[in-house]
Tab-separated table of C-alpha atoms in Angstrom:
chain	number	residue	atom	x	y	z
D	1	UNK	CA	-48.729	221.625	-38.213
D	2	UNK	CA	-45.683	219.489	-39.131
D	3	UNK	CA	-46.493	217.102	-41.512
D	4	UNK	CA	-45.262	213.978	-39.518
D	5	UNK	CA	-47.719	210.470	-38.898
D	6	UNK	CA	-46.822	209.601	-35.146
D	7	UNK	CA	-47.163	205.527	-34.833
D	8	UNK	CA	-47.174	203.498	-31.190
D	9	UNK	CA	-47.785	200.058	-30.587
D	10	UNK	CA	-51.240	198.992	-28.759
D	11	UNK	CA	-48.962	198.549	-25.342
D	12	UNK	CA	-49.571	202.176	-25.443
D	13	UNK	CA	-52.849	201.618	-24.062
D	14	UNK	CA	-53.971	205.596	-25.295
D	15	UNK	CA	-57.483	205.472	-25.159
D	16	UNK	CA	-59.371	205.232	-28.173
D	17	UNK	CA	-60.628	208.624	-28.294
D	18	UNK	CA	-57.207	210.435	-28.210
D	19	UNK	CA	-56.144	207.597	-31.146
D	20	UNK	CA	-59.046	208.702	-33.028
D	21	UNK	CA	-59.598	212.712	-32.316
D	22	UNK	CA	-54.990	212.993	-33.348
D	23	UNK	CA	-55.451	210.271	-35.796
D	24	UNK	CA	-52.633	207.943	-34.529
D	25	UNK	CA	-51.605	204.679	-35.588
D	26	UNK	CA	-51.363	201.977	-33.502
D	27	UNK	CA	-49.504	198.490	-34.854
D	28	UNK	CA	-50.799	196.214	-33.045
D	29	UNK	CA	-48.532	193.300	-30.660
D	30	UNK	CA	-49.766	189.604	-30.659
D	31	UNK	CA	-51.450	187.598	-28.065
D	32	UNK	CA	-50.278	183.439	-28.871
D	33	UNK	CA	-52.434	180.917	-27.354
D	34	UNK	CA	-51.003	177.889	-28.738
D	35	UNK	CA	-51.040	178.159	-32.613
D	36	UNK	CA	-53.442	180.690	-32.570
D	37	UNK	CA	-51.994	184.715	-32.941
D	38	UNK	CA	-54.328	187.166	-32.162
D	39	UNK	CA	-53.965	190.594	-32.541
D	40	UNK	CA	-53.827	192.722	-29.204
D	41	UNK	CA	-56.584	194.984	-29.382
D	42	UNK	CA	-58.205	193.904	-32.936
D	43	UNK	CA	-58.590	190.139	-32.646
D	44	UNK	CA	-59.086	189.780	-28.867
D	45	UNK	CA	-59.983	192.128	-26.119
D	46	UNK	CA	-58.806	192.126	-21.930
D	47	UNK	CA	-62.121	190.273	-21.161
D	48	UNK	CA	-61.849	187.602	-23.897
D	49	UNK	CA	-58.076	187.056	-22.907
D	50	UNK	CA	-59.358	186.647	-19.005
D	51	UNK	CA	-61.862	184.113	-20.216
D	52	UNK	CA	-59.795	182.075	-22.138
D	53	UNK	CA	-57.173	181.915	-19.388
D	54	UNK	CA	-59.724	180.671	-16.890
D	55	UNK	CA	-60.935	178.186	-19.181
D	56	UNK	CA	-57.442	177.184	-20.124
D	57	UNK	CA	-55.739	177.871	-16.966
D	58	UNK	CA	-52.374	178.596	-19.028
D	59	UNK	CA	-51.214	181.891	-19.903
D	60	UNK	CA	-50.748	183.131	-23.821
D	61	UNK	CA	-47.350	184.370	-25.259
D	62	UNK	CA	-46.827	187.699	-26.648
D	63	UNK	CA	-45.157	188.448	-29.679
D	64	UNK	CA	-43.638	191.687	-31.051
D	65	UNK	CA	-45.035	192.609	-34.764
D	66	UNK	CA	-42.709	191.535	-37.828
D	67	UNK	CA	-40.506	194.435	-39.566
D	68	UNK	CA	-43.287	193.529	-42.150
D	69	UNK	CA	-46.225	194.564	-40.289
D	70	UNK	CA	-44.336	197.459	-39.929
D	71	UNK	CA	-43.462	198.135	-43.729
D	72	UNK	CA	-47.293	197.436	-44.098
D	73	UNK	CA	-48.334	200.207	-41.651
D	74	UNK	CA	-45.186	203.057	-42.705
D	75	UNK	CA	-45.431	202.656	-46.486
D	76	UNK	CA	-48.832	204.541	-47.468
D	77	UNK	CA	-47.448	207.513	-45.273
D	78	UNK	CA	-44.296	207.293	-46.798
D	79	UNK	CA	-45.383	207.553	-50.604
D	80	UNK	CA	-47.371	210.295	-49.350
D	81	UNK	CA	-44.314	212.015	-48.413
D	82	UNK	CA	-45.222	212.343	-44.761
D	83	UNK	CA	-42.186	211.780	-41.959
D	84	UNK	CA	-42.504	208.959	-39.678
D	85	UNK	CA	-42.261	208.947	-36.098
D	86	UNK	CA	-43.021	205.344	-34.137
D	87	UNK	CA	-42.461	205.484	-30.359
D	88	UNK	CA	-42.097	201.737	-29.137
D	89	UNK	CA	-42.627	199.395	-26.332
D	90	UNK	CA	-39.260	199.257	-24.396
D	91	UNK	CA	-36.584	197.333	-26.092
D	92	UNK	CA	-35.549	195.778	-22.788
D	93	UNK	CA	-39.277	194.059	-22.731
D	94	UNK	CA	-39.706	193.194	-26.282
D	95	UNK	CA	-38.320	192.985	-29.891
D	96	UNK	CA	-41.238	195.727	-31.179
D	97	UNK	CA	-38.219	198.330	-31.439
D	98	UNK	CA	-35.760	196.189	-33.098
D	99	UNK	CA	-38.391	195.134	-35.657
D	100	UNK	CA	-39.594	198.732	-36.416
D	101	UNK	CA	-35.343	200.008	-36.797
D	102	UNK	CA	-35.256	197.238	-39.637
D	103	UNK	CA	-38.557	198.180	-41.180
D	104	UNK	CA	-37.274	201.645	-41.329
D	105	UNK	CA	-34.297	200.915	-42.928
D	106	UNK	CA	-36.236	199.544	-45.886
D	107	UNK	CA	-37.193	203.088	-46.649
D	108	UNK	CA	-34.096	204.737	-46.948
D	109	UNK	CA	-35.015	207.695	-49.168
D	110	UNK	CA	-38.096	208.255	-46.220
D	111	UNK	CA	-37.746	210.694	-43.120
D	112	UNK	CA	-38.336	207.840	-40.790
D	113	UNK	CA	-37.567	208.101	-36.708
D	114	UNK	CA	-38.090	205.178	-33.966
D	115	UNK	CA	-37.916	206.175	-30.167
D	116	UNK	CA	-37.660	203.822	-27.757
D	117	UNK	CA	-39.594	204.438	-24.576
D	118	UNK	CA	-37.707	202.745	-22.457
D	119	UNK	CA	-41.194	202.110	-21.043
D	120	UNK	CA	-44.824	200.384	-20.856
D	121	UNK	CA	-48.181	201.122	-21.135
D	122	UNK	CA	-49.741	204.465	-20.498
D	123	UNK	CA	-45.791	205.807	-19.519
D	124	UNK	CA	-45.418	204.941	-23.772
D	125	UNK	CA	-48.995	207.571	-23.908
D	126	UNK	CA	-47.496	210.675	-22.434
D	127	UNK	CA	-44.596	210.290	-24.849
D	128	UNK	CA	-47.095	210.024	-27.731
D	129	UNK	CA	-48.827	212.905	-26.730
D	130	UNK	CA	-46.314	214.784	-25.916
D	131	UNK	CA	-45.402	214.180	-29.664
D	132	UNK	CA	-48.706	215.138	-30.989
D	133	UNK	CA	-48.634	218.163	-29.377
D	134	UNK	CA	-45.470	219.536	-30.517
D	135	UNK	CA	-46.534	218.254	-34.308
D	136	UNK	CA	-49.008	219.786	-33.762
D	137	UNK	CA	-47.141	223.298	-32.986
D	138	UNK	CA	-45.283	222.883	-36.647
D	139	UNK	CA	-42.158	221.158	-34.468
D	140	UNK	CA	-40.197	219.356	-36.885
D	141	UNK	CA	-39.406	215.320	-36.543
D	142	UNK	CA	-35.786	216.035	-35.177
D	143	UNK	CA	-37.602	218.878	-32.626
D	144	UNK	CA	-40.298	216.280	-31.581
D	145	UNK	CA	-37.410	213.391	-31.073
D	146	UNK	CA	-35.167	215.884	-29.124
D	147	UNK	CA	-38.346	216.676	-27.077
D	148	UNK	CA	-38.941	212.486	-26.333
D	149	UNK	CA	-35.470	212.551	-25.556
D	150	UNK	CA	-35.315	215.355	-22.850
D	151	UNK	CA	-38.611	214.022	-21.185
D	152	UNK	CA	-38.014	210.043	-21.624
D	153	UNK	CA	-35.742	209.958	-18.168
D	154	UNK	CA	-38.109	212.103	-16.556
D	155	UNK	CA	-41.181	210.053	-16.894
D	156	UNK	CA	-42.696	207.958	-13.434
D	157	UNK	CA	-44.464	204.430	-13.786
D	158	UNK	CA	-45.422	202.484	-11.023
D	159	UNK	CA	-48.142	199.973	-10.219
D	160	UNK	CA	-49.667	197.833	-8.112
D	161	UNK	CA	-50.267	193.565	-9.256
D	162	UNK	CA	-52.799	192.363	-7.403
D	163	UNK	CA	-52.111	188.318	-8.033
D	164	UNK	CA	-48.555	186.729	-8.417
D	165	UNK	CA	-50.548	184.327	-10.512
D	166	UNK	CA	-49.283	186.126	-13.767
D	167	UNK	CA	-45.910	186.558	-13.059
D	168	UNK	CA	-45.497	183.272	-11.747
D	169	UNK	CA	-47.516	181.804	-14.990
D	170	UNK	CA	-45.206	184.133	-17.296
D	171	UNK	CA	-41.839	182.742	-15.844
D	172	UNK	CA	-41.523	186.440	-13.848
D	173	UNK	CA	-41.312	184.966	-10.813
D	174	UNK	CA	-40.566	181.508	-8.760
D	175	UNK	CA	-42.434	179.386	-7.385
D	176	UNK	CA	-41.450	179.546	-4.256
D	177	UNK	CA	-41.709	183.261	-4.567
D	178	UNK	CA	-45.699	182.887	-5.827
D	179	UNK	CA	-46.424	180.912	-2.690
D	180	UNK	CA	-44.931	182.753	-0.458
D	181	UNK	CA	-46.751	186.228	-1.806
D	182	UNK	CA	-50.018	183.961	-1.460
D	183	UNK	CA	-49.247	183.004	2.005
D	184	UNK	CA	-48.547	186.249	3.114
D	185	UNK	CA	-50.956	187.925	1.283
D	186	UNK	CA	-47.872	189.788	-0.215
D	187	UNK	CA	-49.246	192.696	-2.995
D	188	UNK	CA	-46.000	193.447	-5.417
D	189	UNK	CA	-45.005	197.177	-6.585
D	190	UNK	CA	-43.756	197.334	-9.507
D	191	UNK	CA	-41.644	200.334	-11.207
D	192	UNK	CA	-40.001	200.869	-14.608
D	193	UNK	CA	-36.467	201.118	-14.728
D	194	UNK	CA	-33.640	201.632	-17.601
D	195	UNK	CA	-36.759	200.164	-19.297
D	196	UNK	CA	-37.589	196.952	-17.342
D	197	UNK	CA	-40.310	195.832	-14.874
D	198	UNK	CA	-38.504	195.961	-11.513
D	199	UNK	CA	-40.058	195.365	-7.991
D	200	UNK	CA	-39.813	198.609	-6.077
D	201	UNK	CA	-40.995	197.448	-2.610
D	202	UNK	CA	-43.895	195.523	-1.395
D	203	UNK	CA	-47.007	195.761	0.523
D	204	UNK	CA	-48.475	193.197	2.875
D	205	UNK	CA	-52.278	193.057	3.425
D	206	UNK	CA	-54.896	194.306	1.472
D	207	UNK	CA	-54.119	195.452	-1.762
D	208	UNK	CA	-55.912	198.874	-0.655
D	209	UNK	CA	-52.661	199.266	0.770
D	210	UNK	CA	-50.372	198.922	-1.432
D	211	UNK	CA	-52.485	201.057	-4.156
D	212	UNK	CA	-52.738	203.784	-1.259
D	213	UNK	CA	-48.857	203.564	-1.042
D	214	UNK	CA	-48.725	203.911	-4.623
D	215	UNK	CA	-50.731	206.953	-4.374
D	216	UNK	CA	-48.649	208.335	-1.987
D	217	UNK	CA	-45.505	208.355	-3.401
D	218	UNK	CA	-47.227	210.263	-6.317
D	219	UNK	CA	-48.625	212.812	-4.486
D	220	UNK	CA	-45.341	213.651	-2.396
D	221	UNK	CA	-43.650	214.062	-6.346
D	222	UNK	CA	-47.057	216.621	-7.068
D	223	UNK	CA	-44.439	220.153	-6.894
D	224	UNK	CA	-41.964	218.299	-9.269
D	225	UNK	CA	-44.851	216.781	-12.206
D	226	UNK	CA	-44.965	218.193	-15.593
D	227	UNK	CA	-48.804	219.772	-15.442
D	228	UNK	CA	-49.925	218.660	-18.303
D	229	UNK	CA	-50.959	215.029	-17.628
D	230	UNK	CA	-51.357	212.213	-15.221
D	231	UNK	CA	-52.435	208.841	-16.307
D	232	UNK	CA	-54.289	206.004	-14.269
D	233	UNK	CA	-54.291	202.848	-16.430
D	234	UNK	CA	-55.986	199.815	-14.461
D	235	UNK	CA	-57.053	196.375	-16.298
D	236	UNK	CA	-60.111	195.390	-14.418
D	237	UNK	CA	-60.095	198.075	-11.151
D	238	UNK	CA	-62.510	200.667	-12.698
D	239	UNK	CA	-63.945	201.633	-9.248
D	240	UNK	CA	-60.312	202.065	-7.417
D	241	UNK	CA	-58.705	203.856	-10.682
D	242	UNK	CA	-61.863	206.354	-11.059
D	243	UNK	CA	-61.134	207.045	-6.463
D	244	UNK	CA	-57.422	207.479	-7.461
D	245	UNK	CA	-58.015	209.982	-10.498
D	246	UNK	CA	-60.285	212.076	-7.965
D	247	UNK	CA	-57.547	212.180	-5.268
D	248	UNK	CA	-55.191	213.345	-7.851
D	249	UNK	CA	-57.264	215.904	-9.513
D	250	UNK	CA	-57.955	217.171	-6.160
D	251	UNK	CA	-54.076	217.328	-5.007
D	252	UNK	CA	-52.226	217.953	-7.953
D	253	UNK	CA	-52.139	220.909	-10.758
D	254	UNK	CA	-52.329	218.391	-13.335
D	255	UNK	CA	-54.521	219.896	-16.100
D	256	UNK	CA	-55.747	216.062	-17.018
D	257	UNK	CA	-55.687	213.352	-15.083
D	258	UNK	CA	-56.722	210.504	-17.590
D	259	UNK	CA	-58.624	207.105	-17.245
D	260	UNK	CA	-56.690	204.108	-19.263
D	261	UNK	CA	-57.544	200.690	-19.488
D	262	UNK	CA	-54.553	198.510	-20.332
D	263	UNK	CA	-54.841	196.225	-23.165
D	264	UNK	CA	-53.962	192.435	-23.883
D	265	UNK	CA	-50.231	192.278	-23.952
D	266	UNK	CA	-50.190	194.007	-20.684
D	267	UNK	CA	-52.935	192.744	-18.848
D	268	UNK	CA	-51.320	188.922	-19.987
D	269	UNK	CA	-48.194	190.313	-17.500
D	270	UNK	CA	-49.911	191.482	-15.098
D	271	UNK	CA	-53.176	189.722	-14.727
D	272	UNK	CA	-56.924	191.751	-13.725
D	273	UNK	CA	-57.158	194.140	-11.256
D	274	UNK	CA	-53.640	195.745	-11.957
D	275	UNK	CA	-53.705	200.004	-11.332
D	276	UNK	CA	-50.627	202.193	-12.037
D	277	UNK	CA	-50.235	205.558	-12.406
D	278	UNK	CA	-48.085	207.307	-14.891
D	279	UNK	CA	-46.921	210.776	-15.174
D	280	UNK	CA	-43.825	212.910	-16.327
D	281	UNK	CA	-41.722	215.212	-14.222
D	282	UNK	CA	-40.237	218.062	-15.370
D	283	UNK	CA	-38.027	218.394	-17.646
């Protein structure tokens, strides 16, 4: 086993089993309600962010941690001698990646590597553990980045928002736009790409189908997924994300198909009842 510490940031939303059973680190975003910065995933969970928004009725900000929280988080592991390897929140979404390059460069003497994933959520996850894995198999740090690099094109993330409210709230989307989806009972698909949030098509009338959609367009890719793992992350849509990981461990060759639940930056976007699914295709 290489001797390499693989970091992510909690938009990774890896469940906390695998964080536990490989042993990797998560640096946590902030959630900002007013003067108040709360770690995402540490200070405040989903539910308590929910709660406070209905009480509030205004969204939080999120913030990207300081180069310093990351010079906290790398230094034991570097005066251990280990290699680093942090795999971040797309740079097109936030500053996490930016802030992690400068921490890094305070260690110049350290083996120290930052990936961008060019992605979100549980589509940051199959990166990770893709890097576990091959750390795992003695790969060394420029092996495992080359690896990120091959498969980072090749991964899939699409989901389904079940509210504009979120969007609209964030400054995502217009007014207009909000009222109009409301009217029209309008159910946005979103997809990831060159590392942004971009709406792929959308779906009028129940958001059954729109997620059904979703699940369509995944099983029609099924010949062309890397086997190794599909991810359903949902924030509140337990009961629609467990009927979606049967239908795909029914009609795929997928030797996982994983439950997520997405975290507070994410769910802030997005708002409850959010479902994606995430997988890689081969390389």
């Amino acid at each position: 086993m290489s001797n390499i510490k693989i970091f992510t940031d909690s938009t990774s939303d890896l469940p906390k089993a695998w964080v536990q059973q490989y042993d990797i680190g998560i640096i946590p975003l902030y959630v900002v309600f007013g003067n108040e910065q709360l770690r995402d995933g540490v200070d405040i969970t989903p539910a308590e962010l929910y709660e406070r928004v209905s009480r509030g009725g205004s969204l939080p900000k999120t913030a990207a941690p300081s180069p310093a929280d990351f010079m906290a988080a790398f230094e034991p592991h570097v005066n251990q001698g280990e290699s680093i390897l942090y795999i971040s929140l797309s740079s097109a979404l936030s500053a996490t990646y930016q802030n992690a390059l400068i921490a890094a460069s305070e260690f110049p003497e350290a083996s120290i590597r930052v990936v961008d994933s060019l992605n979100l959520s549980s589509a940051i996850g199959l990166l990770v553990m893709k890097a576990v894995f091959a750390a795992r198999k003695g790969k060394s740090l420029d092996e495992v980045v080359k690896l990120l690099e091959a498969v980072r094109p090749q991964v899939e993330s699409e989901f389904v928002i079940d509210t504009l409210e979120y969007l609209y709230k964030g400054g995502r989307c217009s007014g207009v736009q909000n009222l109009l989806g409301s009217l029209l009972n309008i159910r946005p698909v979103i997809k990831v790409i060159d590392g942004k949030m971009t709406p792929a098509y959308k779906v009028r009338g129940k958001k059954e189908k729109a997620t059904n959609q979703m699940l369509q367009n995944a099983l029609e890719k099924s010949g062309l997924m890397d086997n190794d793992l599909i991810v359903v992350v949902h924030s509140f849509a337990e009961d629609e994300a467990l009927r979606l990981q049967k239908v795909l461990q029914e009609n795929t060759n997928a030797r996982e198909v994983a439950l997520s639940t997405a975290g507070c930056v994410i769910s802030s976007h997005c708002g409850p009842k959010t479902i994606g699914i995430m997988y890689s295709k081969k390389a």
